[in-house]
Coordinates of C-alpha atoms and ligand atoms in Angstrom, one line a residue:
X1 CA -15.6 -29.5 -15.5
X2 CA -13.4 -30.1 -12.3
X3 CA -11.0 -32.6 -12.3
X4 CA -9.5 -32.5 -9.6
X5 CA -10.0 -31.2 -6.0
X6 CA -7.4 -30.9 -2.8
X7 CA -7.5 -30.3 0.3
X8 CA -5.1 -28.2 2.8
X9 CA -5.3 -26.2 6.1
X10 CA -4.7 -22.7 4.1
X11 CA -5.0 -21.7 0.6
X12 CA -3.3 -18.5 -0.4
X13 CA -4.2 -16.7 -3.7
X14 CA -1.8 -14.5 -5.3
X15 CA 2.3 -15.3 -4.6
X16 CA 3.1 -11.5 -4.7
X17 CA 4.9 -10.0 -1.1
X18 CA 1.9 -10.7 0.9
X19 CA 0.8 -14.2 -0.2
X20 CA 4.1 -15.2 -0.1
X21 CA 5.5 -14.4 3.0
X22 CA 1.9 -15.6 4.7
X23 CA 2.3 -18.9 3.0
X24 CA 6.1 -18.9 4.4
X25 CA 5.2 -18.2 7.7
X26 CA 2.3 -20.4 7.5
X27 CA 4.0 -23.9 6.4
X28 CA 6.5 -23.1 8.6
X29 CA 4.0 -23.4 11.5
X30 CA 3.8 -26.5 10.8
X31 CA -0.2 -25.9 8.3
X32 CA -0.3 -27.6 4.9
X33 CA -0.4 -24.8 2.6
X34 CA -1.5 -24.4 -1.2
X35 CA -0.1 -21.3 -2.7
X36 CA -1.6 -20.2 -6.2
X37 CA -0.1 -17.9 -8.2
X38 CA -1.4 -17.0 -11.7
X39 CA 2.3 -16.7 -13.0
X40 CA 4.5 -18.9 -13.8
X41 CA 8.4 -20.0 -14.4
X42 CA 10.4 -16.5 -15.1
X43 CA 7.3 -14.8 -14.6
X44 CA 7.3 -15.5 -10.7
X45 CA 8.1 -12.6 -8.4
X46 CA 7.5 -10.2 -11.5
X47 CA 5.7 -6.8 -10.3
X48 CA 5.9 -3.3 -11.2
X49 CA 6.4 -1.3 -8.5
X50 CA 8.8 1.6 -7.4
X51 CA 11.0 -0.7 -5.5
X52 CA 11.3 1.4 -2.5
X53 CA 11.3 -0.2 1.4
X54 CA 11.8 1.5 4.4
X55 CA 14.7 -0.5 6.8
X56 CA 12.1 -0.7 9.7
X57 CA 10.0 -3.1 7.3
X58 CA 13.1 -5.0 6.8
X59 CA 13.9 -5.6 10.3
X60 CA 10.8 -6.3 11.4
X61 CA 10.7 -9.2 9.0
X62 CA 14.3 -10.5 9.9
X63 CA 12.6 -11.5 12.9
X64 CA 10.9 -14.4 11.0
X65 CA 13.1 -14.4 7.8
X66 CA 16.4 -13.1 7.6
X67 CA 16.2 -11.3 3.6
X68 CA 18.5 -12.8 1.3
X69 CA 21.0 -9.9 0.7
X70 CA 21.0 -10.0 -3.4
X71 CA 17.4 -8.5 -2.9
X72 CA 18.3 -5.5 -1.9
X73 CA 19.6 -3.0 -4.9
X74 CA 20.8 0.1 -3.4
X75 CA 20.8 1.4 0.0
X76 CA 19.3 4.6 0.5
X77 CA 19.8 7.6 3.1
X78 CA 16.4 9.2 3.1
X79 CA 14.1 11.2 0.7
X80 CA 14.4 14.6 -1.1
X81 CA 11.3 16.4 -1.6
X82 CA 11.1 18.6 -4.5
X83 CA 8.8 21.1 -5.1
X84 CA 6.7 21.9 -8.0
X85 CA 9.0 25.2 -9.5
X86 CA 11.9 22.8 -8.2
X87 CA 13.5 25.6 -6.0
X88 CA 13.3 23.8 -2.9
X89 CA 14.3 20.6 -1.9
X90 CA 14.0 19.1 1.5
X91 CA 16.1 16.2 2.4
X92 CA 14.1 13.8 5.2
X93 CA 16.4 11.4 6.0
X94 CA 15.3 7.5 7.2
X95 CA 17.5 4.2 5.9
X96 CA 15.5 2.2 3.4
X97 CA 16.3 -0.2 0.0
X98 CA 15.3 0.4 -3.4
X99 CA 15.1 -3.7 -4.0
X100 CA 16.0 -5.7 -7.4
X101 CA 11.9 -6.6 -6.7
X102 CA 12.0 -9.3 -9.3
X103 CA 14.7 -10.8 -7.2
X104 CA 13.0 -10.4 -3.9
X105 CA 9.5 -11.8 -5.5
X106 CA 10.9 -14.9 -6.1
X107 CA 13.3 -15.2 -3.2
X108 CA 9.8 -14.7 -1.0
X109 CA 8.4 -17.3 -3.4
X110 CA 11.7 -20.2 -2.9
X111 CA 11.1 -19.1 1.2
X112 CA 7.4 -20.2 1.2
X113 CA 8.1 -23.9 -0.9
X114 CA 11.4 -24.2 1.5
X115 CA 9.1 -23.9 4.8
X116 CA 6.7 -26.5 3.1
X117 CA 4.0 -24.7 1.1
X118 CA 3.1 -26.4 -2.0
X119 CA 3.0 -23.7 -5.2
X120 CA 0.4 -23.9 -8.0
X121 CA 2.1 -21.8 -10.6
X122 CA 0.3 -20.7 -13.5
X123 CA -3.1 -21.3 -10.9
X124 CA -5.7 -18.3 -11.4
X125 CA -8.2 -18.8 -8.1
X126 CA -11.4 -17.3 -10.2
X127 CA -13.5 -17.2 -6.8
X128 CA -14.0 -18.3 -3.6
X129 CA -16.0 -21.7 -3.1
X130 CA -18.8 -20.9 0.3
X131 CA -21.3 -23.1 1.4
X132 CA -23.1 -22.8 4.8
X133 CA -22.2 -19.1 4.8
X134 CA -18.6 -19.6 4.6
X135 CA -15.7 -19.6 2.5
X136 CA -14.2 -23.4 2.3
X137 CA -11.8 -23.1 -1.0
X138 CA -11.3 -22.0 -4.1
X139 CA -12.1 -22.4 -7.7
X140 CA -8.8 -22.4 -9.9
X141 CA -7.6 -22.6 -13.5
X142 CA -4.6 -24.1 -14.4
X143 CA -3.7 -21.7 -17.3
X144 CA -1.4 -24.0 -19.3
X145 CA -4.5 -26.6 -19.9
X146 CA -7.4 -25.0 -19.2
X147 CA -8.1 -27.4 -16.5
X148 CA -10.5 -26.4 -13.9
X149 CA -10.0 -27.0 -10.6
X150 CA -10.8 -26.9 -6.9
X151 CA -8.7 -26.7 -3.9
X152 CA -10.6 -26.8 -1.0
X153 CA -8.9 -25.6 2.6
X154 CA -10.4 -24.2 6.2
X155 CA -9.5 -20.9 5.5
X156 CA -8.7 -19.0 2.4
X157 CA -6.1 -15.9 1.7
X158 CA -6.7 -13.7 -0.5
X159 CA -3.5 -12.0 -1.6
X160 CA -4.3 -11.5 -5.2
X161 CA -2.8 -7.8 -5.2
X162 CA -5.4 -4.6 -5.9
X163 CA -7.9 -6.5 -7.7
X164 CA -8.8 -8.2 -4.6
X165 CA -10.0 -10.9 -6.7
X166 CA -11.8 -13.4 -3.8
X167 CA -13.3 -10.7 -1.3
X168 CA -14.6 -8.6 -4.2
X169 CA -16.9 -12.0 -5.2
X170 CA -18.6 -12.0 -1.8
X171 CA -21.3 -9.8 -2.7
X172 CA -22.8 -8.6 0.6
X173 CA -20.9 -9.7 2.8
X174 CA -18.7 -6.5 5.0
X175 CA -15.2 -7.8 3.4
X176 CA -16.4 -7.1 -0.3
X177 CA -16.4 -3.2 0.5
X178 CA -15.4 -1.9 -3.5
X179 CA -12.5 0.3 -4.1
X180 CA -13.8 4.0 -5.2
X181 CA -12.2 5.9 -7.9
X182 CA -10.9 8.5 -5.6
X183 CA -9.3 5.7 -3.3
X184 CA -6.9 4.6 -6.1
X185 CA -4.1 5.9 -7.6
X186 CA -3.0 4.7 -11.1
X187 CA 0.5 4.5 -11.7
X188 CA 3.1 4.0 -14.1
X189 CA 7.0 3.3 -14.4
X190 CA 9.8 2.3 -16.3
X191 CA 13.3 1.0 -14.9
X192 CA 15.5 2.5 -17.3
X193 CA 19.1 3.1 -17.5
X194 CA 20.5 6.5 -18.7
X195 CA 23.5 7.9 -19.9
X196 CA 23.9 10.9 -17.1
X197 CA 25.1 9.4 -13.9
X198 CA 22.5 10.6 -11.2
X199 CA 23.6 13.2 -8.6
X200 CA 23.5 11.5 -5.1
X201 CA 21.7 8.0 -6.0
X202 CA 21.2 7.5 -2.2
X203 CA 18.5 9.6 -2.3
X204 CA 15.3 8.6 -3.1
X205 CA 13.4 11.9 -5.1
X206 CA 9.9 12.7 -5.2
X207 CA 8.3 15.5 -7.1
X208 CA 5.7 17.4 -6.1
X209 CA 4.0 18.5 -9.4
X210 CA 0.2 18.9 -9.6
X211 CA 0.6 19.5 -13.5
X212 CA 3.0 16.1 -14.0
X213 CA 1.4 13.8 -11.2
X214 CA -2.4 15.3 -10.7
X215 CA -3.5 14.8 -7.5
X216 CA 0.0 12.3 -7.1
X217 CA 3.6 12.9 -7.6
X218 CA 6.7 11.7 -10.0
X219 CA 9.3 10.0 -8.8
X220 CA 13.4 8.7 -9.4
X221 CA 14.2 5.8 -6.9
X222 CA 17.9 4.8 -8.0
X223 CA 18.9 1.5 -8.1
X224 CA 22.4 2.8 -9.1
X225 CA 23.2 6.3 -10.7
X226 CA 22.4 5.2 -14.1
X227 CA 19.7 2.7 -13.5
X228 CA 16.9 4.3 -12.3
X229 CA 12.8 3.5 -11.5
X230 CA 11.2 6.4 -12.8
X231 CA 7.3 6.7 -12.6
X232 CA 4.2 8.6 -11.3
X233 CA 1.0 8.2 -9.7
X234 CA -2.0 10.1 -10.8
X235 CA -5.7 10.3 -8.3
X236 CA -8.0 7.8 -9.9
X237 CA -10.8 10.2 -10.0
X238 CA -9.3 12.0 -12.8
X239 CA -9.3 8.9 -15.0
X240 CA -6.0 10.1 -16.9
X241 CA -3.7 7.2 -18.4
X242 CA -0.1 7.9 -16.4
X243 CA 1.6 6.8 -19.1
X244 CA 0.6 9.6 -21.3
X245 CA 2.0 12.5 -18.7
X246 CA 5.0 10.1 -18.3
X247 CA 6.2 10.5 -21.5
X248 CA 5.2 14.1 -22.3
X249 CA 6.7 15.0 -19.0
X250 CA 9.2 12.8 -17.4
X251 CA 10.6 10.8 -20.2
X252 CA 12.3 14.1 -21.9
X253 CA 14.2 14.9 -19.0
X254 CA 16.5 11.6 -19.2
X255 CA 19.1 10.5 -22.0
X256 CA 17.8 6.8 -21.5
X257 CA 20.4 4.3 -23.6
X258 CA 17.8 1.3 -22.4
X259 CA 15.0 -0.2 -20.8
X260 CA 14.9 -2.6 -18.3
X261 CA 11.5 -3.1 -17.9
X262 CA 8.1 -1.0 -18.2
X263 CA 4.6 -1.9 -16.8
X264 CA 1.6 0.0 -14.6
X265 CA -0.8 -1.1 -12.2
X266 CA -3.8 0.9 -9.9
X267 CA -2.7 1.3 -6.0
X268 CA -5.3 1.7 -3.6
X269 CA -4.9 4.8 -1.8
X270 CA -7.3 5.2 1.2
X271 CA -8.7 4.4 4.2
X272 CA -9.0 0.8 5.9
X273 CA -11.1 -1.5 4.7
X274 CA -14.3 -1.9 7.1
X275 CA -13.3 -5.3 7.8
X276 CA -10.3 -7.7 6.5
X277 CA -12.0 -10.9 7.0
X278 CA -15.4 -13.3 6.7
X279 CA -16.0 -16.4 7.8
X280 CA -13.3 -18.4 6.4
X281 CA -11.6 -15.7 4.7
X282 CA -8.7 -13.2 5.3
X283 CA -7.4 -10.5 2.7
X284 CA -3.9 -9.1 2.9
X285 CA -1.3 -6.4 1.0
X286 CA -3.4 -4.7 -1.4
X287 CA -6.3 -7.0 -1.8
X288 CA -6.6 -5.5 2.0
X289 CA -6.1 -1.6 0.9
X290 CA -3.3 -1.2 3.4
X291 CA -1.7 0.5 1.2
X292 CA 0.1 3.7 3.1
X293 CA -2.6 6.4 1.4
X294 CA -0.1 9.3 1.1
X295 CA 3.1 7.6 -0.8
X296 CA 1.3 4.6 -2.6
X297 CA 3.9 2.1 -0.3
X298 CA 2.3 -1.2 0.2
X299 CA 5.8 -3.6 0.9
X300 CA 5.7 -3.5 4.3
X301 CA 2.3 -3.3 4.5
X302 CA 2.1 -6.5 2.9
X303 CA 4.8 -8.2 4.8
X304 CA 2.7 -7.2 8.4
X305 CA -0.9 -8.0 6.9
X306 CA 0.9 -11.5 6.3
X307 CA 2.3 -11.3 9.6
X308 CA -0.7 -10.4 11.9
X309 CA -3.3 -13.0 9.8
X310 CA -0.7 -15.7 10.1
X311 CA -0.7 -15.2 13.6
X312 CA -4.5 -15.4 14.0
X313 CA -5.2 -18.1 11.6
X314 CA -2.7 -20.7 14.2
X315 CA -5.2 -19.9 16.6
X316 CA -8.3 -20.7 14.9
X317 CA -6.5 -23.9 14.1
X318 CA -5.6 -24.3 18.1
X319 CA -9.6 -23.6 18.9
X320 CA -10.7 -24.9 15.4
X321 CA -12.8 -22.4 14.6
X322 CA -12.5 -20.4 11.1
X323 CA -15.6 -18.0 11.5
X324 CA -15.0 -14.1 11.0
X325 CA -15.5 -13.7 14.9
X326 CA -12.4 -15.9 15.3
X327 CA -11.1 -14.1 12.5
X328 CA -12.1 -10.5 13.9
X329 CA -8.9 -10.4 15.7
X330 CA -7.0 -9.7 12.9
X331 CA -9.0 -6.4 12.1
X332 CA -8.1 -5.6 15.8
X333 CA -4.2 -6.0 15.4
X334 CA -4.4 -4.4 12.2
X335 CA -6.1 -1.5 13.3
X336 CA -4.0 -0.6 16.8
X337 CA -0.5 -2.1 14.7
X338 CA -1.3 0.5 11.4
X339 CA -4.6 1.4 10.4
X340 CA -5.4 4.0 12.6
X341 CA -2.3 5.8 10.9
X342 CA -3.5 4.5 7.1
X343 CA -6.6 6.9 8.4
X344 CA -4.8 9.7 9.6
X345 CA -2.5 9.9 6.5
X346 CA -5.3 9.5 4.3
X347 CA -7.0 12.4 6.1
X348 CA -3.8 14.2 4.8
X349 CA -3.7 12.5 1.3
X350 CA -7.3 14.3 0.8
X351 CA -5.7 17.6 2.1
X352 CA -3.2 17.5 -0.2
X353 CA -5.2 16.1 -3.1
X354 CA -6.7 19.6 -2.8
X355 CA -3.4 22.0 -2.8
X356 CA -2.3 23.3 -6.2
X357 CA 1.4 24.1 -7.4
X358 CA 1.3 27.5 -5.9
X359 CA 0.5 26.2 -2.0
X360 CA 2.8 23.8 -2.6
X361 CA 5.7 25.8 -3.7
X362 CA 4.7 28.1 -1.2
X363 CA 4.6 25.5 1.7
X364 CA 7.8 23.7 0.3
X365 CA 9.8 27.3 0.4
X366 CA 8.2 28.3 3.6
X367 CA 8.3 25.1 5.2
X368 CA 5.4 25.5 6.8
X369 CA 6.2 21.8 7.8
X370 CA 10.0 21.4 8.2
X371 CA 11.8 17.7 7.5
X372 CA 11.6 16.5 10.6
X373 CA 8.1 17.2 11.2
X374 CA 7.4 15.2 7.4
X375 CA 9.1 12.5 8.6
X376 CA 6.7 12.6 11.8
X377 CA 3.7 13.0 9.7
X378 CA 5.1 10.1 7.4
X379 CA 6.3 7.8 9.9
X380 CA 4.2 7.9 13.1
X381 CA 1.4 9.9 12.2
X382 CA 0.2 13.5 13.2
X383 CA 1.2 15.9 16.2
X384 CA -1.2 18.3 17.2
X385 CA 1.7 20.8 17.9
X386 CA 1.8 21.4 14.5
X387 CA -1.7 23.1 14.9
X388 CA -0.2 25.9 17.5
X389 CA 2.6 26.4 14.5
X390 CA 0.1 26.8 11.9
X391 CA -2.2 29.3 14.1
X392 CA 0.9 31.3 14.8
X393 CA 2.1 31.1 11.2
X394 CA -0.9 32.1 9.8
X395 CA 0.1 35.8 11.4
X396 CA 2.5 36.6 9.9
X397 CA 3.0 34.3 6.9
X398 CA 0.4 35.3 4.7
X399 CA -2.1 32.4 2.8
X400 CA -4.1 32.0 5.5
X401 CA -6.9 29.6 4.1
X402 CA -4.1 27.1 3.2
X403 CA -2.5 27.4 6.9
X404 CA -6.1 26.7 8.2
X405 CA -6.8 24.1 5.9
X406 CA -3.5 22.4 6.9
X407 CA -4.5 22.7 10.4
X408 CA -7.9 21.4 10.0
X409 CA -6.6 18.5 8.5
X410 CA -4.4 18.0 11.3
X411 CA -6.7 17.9 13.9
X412 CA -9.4 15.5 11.6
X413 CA -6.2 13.0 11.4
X414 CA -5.8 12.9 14.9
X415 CA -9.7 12.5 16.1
X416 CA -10.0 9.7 12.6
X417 CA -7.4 8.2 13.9
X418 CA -8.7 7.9 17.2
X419 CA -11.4 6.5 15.8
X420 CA -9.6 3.7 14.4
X421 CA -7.9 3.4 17.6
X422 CA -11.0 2.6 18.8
X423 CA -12.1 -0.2 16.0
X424 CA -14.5 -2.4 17.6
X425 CA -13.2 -5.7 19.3
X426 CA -16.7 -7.2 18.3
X427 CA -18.8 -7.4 14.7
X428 CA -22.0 -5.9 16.6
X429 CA -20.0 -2.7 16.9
X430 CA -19.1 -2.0 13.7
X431 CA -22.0 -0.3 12.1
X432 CA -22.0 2.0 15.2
X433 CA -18.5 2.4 14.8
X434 CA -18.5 3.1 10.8
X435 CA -21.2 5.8 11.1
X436 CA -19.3 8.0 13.0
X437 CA -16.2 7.4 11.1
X438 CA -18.4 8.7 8.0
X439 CA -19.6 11.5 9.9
X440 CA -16.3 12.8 10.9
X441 CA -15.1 12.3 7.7
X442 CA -18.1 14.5 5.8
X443 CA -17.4 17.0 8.4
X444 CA -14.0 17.1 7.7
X445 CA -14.5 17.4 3.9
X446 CA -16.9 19.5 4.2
X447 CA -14.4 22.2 5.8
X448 CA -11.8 21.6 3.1
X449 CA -14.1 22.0 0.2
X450 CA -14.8 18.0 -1.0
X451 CA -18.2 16.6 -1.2
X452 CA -19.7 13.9 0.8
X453 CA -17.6 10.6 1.1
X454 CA -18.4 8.2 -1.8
X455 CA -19.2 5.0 -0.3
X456 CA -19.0 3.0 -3.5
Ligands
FAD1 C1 3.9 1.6 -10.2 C2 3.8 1.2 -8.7 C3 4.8 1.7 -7.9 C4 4.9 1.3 -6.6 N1 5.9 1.7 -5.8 C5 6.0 1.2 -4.5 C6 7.2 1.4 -3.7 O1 8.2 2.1 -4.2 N2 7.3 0.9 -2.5 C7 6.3 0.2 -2.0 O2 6.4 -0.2 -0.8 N3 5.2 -0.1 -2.7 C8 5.0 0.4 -4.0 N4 3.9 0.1 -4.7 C9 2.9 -0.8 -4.1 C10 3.4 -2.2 -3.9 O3 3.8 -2.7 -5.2 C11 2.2 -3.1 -3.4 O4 1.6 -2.5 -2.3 C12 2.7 -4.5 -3.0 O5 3.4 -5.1 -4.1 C13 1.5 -5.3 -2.6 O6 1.8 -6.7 -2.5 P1 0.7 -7.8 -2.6 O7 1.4 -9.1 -2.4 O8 -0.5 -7.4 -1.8 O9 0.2 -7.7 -4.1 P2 1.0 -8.0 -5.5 O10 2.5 -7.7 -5.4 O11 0.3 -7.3 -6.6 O12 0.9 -9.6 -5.7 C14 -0.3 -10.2 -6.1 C15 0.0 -11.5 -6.7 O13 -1.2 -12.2 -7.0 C16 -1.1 -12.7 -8.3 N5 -2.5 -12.9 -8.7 C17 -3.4 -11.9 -9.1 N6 -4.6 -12.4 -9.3 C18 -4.5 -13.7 -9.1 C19 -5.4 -14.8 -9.2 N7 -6.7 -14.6 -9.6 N8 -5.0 -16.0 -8.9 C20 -3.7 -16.3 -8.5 N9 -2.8 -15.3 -8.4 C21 -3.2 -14.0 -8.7 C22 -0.3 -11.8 -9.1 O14 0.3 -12.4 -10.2 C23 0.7 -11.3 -8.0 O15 1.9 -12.2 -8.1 C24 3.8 0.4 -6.1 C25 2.8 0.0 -6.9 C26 2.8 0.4 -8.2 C27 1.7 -0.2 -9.1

């Protein structure tokens, strides 16, 4: 029964990162916001997460909110990359946080009612409410009495985090695309603190161990020396429960005197999305998949998802139009802003998917790819350089299938990224568009041994 029903300009679902810091920067353009968020009291701003934010995410925000500095846990120097027989580690340095999340969940949360949003806590949106072929609100519980409700708006948000719980109720339409097993990653992690101070805390570490982290990696981000967020993310294919490797693997190596907190969750880990919007309806942070494919990182992705839909839902207030080709825009920014590098790095995620210890230990010791170049790769995508290196390393260097598999890949993320470069402005170019991006993937899989893509 429905007791009640409200209208606003926006409704948000889901006050993680992304929901949040749209409904922020929505009220504070002046739009009458609803933001639900299944959670409630302490509970607010809770997630489990590995904490980790690079600085340019950070700065980029501060031009629309300047972060509250208790957020921020430990300031970090860069990455060490360790490899698999843990001989070689690479130090790529770039400035970033490991955040007290909790704290920064619910500072995002106090910025969004501040700038005017109204919150709903302890609100689960169910699904989306369409009539004429569009999306005009959403159906809600109120957990504490059961009470169902409706709040009705001109355009909906859904931010409700992986399970992507609005778009993946609009059965046929392009923004319901499902996640596949191989385009998630299931994690798990514990913030512990331990007895043996950490040597240099303001390094992030990440372990590259097939046999720990299948088709993933482990990791230690430090929020001190002795308080650590320890974890792992294992390829979703392989259906194994990361806890299990977690604690026949990773919990042994610490002297842990107490935990802080434990939890998992699935990441997506792939491409884009076809298409972040319908009529009436945007999805952001990792009901969008924007996930960065080849770390698991979905922060800053969900602070600019929230950014670039903010920005195009004022102007389909200014021309009062809420349809997905108003929308559209949105998968235009997002594309040219970060997409077309979520493709190439997932082009690269596959790659690696397929290495084994001894290519990585190999590559690692060898580096075939040297810190700077990671940091390349990681930060601004692929240089096709690196292909002249690998066809002269492959000389002299010995393994040469995983040199030309690493220089296949590396041309196949530059022409998919292209692609996505090349995302089309309008709807009626998509399907065009979205065959060739299948066909360049099958080829590419093809070369490096995986089967067709699934298009679940
Ligand atoms: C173990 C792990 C480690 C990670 N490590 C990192 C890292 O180190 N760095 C990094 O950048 N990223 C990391 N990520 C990914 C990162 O946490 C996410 O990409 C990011 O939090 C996405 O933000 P979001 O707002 O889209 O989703 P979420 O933070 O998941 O927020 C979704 C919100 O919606 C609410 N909600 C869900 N369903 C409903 C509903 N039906 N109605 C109302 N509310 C609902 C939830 O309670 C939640 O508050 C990690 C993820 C995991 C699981």
């Amino acid at each position: 029964m429905i007791s009640m029903s409200e209208r606003f300009d926006v409704v948000v679902a889901g006050g993680g990162t992304a929901g949040a810091y749209a409904s922020y920067l929505l009220a504070k353009a002046g739009f009458k916001v609803a933001l639900l968020e299944s959670k409630s009291g302490e509970q607010i701003g809770v997630k489990t997460c590995g904490d980790g934010l690079g600085l340019h995410h950070v700065e980029r925000m501060a031009k629309y909110l300047t972060p509250n500095p208790r957020v921020f846990q430990n300031k970090i120097e860069g990455v060490e990359l360790i490899s698999p027989d843990e001989k070689t580690r690479l130090i790529i340095k770039g400035e970033g946080y490991v955040l007290d999340r909790f704290a920064w969940g619910k500072w995002l949360v106090e910025e969004a009612v501040r700038a005017g949003a109204a919150l709903f806590e302890g609100h689960t949106a169910t699904e989306p409410i369409v009539e004429n072929g569009a999306v005009v609100g959403v159906k809600a519980v109120e957990r504490r009495s059961g009470m169902a409700k409706e709040f009705r708006s001109r355009v909906v948000v859904d931010a409700t985090g992986s399970a992507a719980v609005l778009r993946s109720k609009l059965a046929g339409w392009l923004i319901s695309e499902p996640l596949h097993p191989e385009d998630v990653s299931h994690a798990y992690r514990e913030i512990v603190y331990v007895d043996e101070a950490l040597e240099s805390p303001q390094y992030i570490k990440i372990y590259l161990n097939m046999t720990v982290a299948p088709g993933g990696y482990w990791w230690i981000f430090p929020r001190s020396a002795t308080m650590l967020n320890v974890g792992l993310g294992i390829w979703g294919i392989l259906k194994q429960n990361p806890r299990n490797y977690y604690e026949k693997y990773i919990l042994p190596r610490f002297r842990v005197s107490k935990k802080y907190h434990i939890g998992g969750g699935f990441i997506p880990t792939r491409r884009p999305l076809k298409s972040l919007v319908g009529n009436g309806i945007v999805a952001l942070g990792d009901a969008a998949a924007a996930v960065n494919p080849i770390h698991g990182g979905g922060i800053g992705q969900a602070l600019l998802t929230a950014e670039l839909s903010s920005r195009v839902i004022a102007k389909a207030f200014e021309k009062g139009d809420f349809s997905e080709k108003t929308l559209w825009e949105y998968n235009v920014l997002y594309m040219r802003e970060w997409g077309h590098r979520q493709a190439q790095l997932d082009v690269l995620r596959l790659m690696l998917q397929t290495l084994d210890n001894d290519d990585l230990n190999f590559g690692l010791s060898r580096k075939i790819l040297n810190e700077d170049e990671i940091y390349h790769l990681a930060a601004k995508g692929t240089n096709l350089s690196l292909m002249d290196k690998f066809k002269v390393m492959m000389q002299f260097l010995g393994r040469p299938a995983l040199l030309k598999k690493l220089s296949i890949s590396i041309q196949y993320a530059k022409e998919i990224g292209d692609l996505y470069l090349a995302y089309p402005e309008s709807q009626s170019d998509l399907d065009k568009w979205h065959a060739e991006v299948v066909k360049k993937y099958n080829e590419f899989r093809e070369k490096i041994g995986l089967g067709p893509l699934p298009l679940a």
